[in-house]
Amino acid sequence: SAYAAANAYLDGLAQWRQPRSGAVSVRFGPVSQVGLTAAAGSDDLEGMPLKTISPAQIGTAMRVLLTQQGPSKPLHADVVLARANWASFMKEAGMTIPHLADFTEQAS
């Protein structure tokens, strides 16, 4: 879809710009009250591995992200903001995701 293609382009642009002038691509989990999740009537995902985050939580996370970066400590080009039970997520997906190993070990 055009939505996915546009997101992939912006992710690539952030990867390219990050070492030159700084850039970050933020991937959000499902957002409650607004956007696609709310439009689908899926605001209540508490029983699911991937849970909704509120617009207020996104605002707080973005403030933290923006205050954590600087010339001596740039952010990674890709950041994920999500509330999830990653062990349940991987179990439901039927695969292990190496980047999430630390999160699943902490949950055990």
PDB file of C-alpha atoms in Angstrom:
ATOM      1  CA  SER A   1       0.000   0.000   0.000  1.00  0.00           C
ATOM      2  CA  ALA A   2       1.001   3.618  -0.392  1.00  0.00           C
ATOM      3  CA  TYR A   3       1.028   4.043   3.412  1.00  0.00           C
ATOM      4  CA  ALA A   4       3.618   1.277   3.869  1.00  0.00           C
ATOM      5  CA  ALA A   5       5.697   2.539   0.931  1.00  0.00           C
ATOM      6  CA  ALA A   6       5.748   6.079   2.344  1.00  0.00           C
ATOM      7  CA  ASN A   7       6.805   4.783   5.767  1.00  0.00           C
ATOM      8  CA  ALA A   8       9.572   2.664   4.214  1.00  0.00           C
ATOM      9  CA  TYR A   9      10.826   5.685   2.257  1.00  0.00           C
ATOM     10  CA  LEU A  10      10.906   7.865   5.396  1.00  0.00           C
ATOM     11  CA  ASP A  11      12.706   5.103   7.341  1.00  0.00           C
ATOM     12  CA  GLY A  12      15.330   4.952   4.582  1.00  0.00           C
ATOM     13  CA  LEU A  13      15.656   8.742   4.530  1.00  0.00           C
ATOM     14  CA  ALA A  14      16.251   8.764   8.308  1.00  0.00           C
ATOM     15  CA  GLN A  15      18.904   6.046   7.929  1.00  0.00           C
ATOM     16  CA  TRP A  16      20.640   8.077   5.229  1.00  0.00           C
ATOM     17  CA  ARG A  17      20.421  11.432   7.067  1.00  0.00           C
ATOM     18  CA  GLN A  18      21.312  10.183  10.566  1.00  0.00           C
ATOM     19  CA  PRO A  19      25.121  10.157  10.173  1.00  0.00           C
ATOM     20  CA  ARG A  20      25.088  13.396   8.134  1.00  0.00           C
ATOM     21  CA  SER A  21      22.871  15.763  10.092  1.00  0.00           C
ATOM     22  CA  GLY A  22      20.895  13.604  12.497  1.00  0.00           C
ATOM     23  CA  ALA A  23      17.487  12.069  11.953  1.00  0.00           C
ATOM     24  CA  VAL A  24      15.313   9.516  13.650  1.00  0.00           C
ATOM     25  CA  SER A  25      12.438   7.385  12.434  1.00  0.00           C
ATOM     26  CA  VAL A  26       9.977   6.603  15.215  1.00  0.00           C
ATOM     27  CA  ARG A  27       7.725   3.568  14.883  1.00  0.00           C
ATOM     28  CA  PHE A  28       4.707   3.713  17.136  1.00  0.00           C
ATOM     29  CA  GLY A  29       2.723   0.783  18.444  1.00  0.00           C
ATOM     30  CA  PRO A  30      -1.056   1.087  18.241  1.00  0.00           C
ATOM     31  CA  VAL A  31      -2.208   4.501  19.504  1.00  0.00           C
ATOM     32  CA  SER A  32      -5.487   4.764  21.400  1.00  0.00           C
ATOM     33  CA  GLN A  33      -8.075   7.490  20.852  1.00  0.00           C
ATOM     34  CA  VAL A  34      -6.785   8.587  17.425  1.00  0.00           C
ATOM     35  CA  GLY A  35      -5.560   7.136  14.155  1.00  0.00           C
ATOM     36  CA  LEU A  36      -5.995   3.712  12.609  1.00  0.00           C
ATOM     37  CA  THR A  37      -6.446   1.824  15.882  1.00  0.00           C
ATOM     38  CA  ALA A  38      -9.258   4.091  17.070  1.00  0.00           C
ATOM     39  CA  ALA A  39     -10.879   4.109  13.619  1.00  0.00           C
ATOM     40  CA  ALA A  40     -10.955   0.309  13.695  1.00  0.00           C
ATOM     41  CA  GLY A  41     -12.558   0.339  17.152  1.00  0.00           C
ATOM     42  CA  SER A  42      -9.558  -1.473  18.641  1.00  0.00           C
ATOM     43  CA  ASP A  43      -8.735   0.892  21.511  1.00  0.00           C
ATOM     44  CA  ASP A  44      -8.858  -1.880  24.117  1.00  0.00           C
ATOM     45  CA  LEU A  45      -5.992  -4.266  23.386  1.00  0.00           C
ATOM     46  CA  GLU A  46      -4.997  -4.919  27.005  1.00  0.00           C
ATOM     47  CA  GLY A  47      -5.458  -8.688  26.622  1.00  0.00           C
ATOM     48  CA  MET A  48      -3.184  -8.756  23.559  1.00  0.00           C
ATOM     49  CA  PRO A  49       0.627  -8.904  23.435  1.00  0.00           C
ATOM     50  CA  LEU A  50       0.767  -5.492  21.701  1.00  0.00           C
ATOM     51  CA  LYS A  51      -1.134  -2.910  23.746  1.00  0.00           C
ATOM     52  CA  THR A  52      -2.265   0.620  22.917  1.00  0.00           C
ATOM     53  CA  ILE A  53      -0.376   3.718  23.965  1.00  0.00           C
ATOM     54  CA  SER A  54      -2.183   6.969  24.626  1.00  0.00           C
ATOM     55  CA  PRO A  55      -1.385  10.263  22.893  1.00  0.00           C
ATOM     56  CA  ALA A  56      -0.193  11.556  26.299  1.00  0.00           C
ATOM     57  CA  GLN A  57       2.269   8.636  26.584  1.00  0.00           C
ATOM     58  CA  ILE A  58       3.536   9.416  23.080  1.00  0.00           C
ATOM     59  CA  GLY A  59       4.052  13.060  24.045  1.00  0.00           C
ATOM     60  CA  THR A  60       6.034  12.049  27.108  1.00  0.00           C
ATOM     61  CA  ALA A  61       8.131   9.551  25.139  1.00  0.00           C
ATOM     62  CA  MET A  62       8.876  12.101  22.417  1.00  0.00           C
ATOM     63  CA  ARG A  63      10.009  14.663  25.020  1.00  0.00           C
ATOM     64  CA  VAL A  64      12.323  12.037  26.536  1.00  0.00           C
ATOM     65  CA  LEU A  65      13.701  11.093  23.107  1.00  0.00           C
ATOM     66  CA  LEU A  66      14.358  14.692  22.136  1.00  0.00           C
ATOM     67  CA  THR A  67      16.089  15.535  25.409  1.00  0.00           C
ATOM     68  CA  GLN A  68      18.284  12.419  25.276  1.00  0.00           C
ATOM     69  CA  GLN A  69      19.984  13.296  22.017  1.00  0.00           C
ATOM     70  CA  GLY A  70      22.756  15.747  21.368  1.00  0.00           C
ATOM     71  CA  PRO A  71      25.988  16.125  19.386  1.00  0.00           C
ATOM     72  CA  SER A  72      27.844  13.760  21.692  1.00  0.00           C
ATOM     73  CA  LYS A  73      25.053  11.177  21.898  1.00  0.00           C
ATOM     74  CA  PRO A  74      22.868  11.024  18.785  1.00  0.00           C
ATOM     75  CA  LEU A  75      19.847   8.743  18.735  1.00  0.00           C
ATOM     76  CA  HIS A  76      19.785   5.612  16.642  1.00  0.00           C
ATOM     77  CA  ALA A  77      18.101   6.165  13.293  1.00  0.00           C
ATOM     78  CA  ASP A  78      15.251   3.795  14.239  1.00  0.00           C
ATOM     79  CA  VAL A  79      13.267   3.867  17.464  1.00  0.00           C
ATOM     80  CA  VAL A  80      10.172   1.861  18.434  1.00  0.00           C
ATOM     81  CA  LEU A  81       7.668   3.204  20.956  1.00  0.00           C
ATOM     82  CA  ALA A  82       5.351   0.403  22.002  1.00  0.00           C
ATOM     83  CA  ARG A  83       3.773  -1.227  25.039  1.00  0.00           C
ATOM     84  CA  ALA A  84       4.112  -4.948  24.618  1.00  0.00           C
ATOM     85  CA  ASN A  85       4.555  -8.286  26.266  1.00  0.00           C
ATOM     86  CA  TRP A  86       7.346  -9.305  23.895  1.00  0.00           C
ATOM     87  CA  ALA A  87       7.501 -12.928  25.075  1.00  0.00           C
ATOM     88  CA  SER A  88       3.797 -13.348  24.283  1.00  0.00           C
ATOM     89  CA  PHE A  89       4.225 -11.441  21.035  1.00  0.00           C
ATOM     90  CA  MET A  90       6.971 -13.807  19.811  1.00  0.00           C
ATOM     91  CA  LYS A  91       5.049 -16.861  20.986  1.00  0.00           C
ATOM     92  CA  GLU A  92       1.969 -15.717  19.068  1.00  0.00           C
ATOM     93  CA  ALA A  93       4.096 -14.883  15.997  1.00  0.00           C
ATOM     94  CA  GLY A  94       5.753 -18.302  16.225  1.00  0.00           C
ATOM     95  CA  MET A  95       9.292 -16.948  15.993  1.00  0.00           C
ATOM     96  CA  THR A  96      12.185 -15.628  18.012  1.00  0.00           C
ATOM     97  CA  ILE A  97      13.267 -12.040  17.365  1.00  0.00           C
ATOM     98  CA  PRO A  98      16.922 -11.613  18.430  1.00  0.00           C
ATOM     99  CA  HIS A  99      16.606  -7.832  19.018  1.00  0.00           C
ATOM    100  CA  LEU A 100      13.952  -8.530  21.669  1.00  0.00           C
ATOM    101  CA  ALA A 101      15.915 -11.145  23.627  1.00  0.00           C
ATOM    102  CA  ASP A 102      16.813  -8.720  26.426  1.00  0.00           C
ATOM    103  CA  PHE A 103      13.189  -7.731  26.898  1.00  0.00           C
ATOM    104  CA  THR A 104      11.930 -11.305  27.084  1.00  0.00           C
ATOM    105  CA  GLU A 105      14.652 -12.331  29.563  1.00  0.00           C
ATOM    106  CA  GLN A 106      13.690  -9.437  31.858  1.00  0.00           C
ATOM    107  CA  ALA A 107      10.032 -10.527  31.758  1.00  0.00           C
ATOM    108  CA  SER A 108      10.872 -14.084  32.827  1.00  0.00           C
TER     109      SER A 108
END
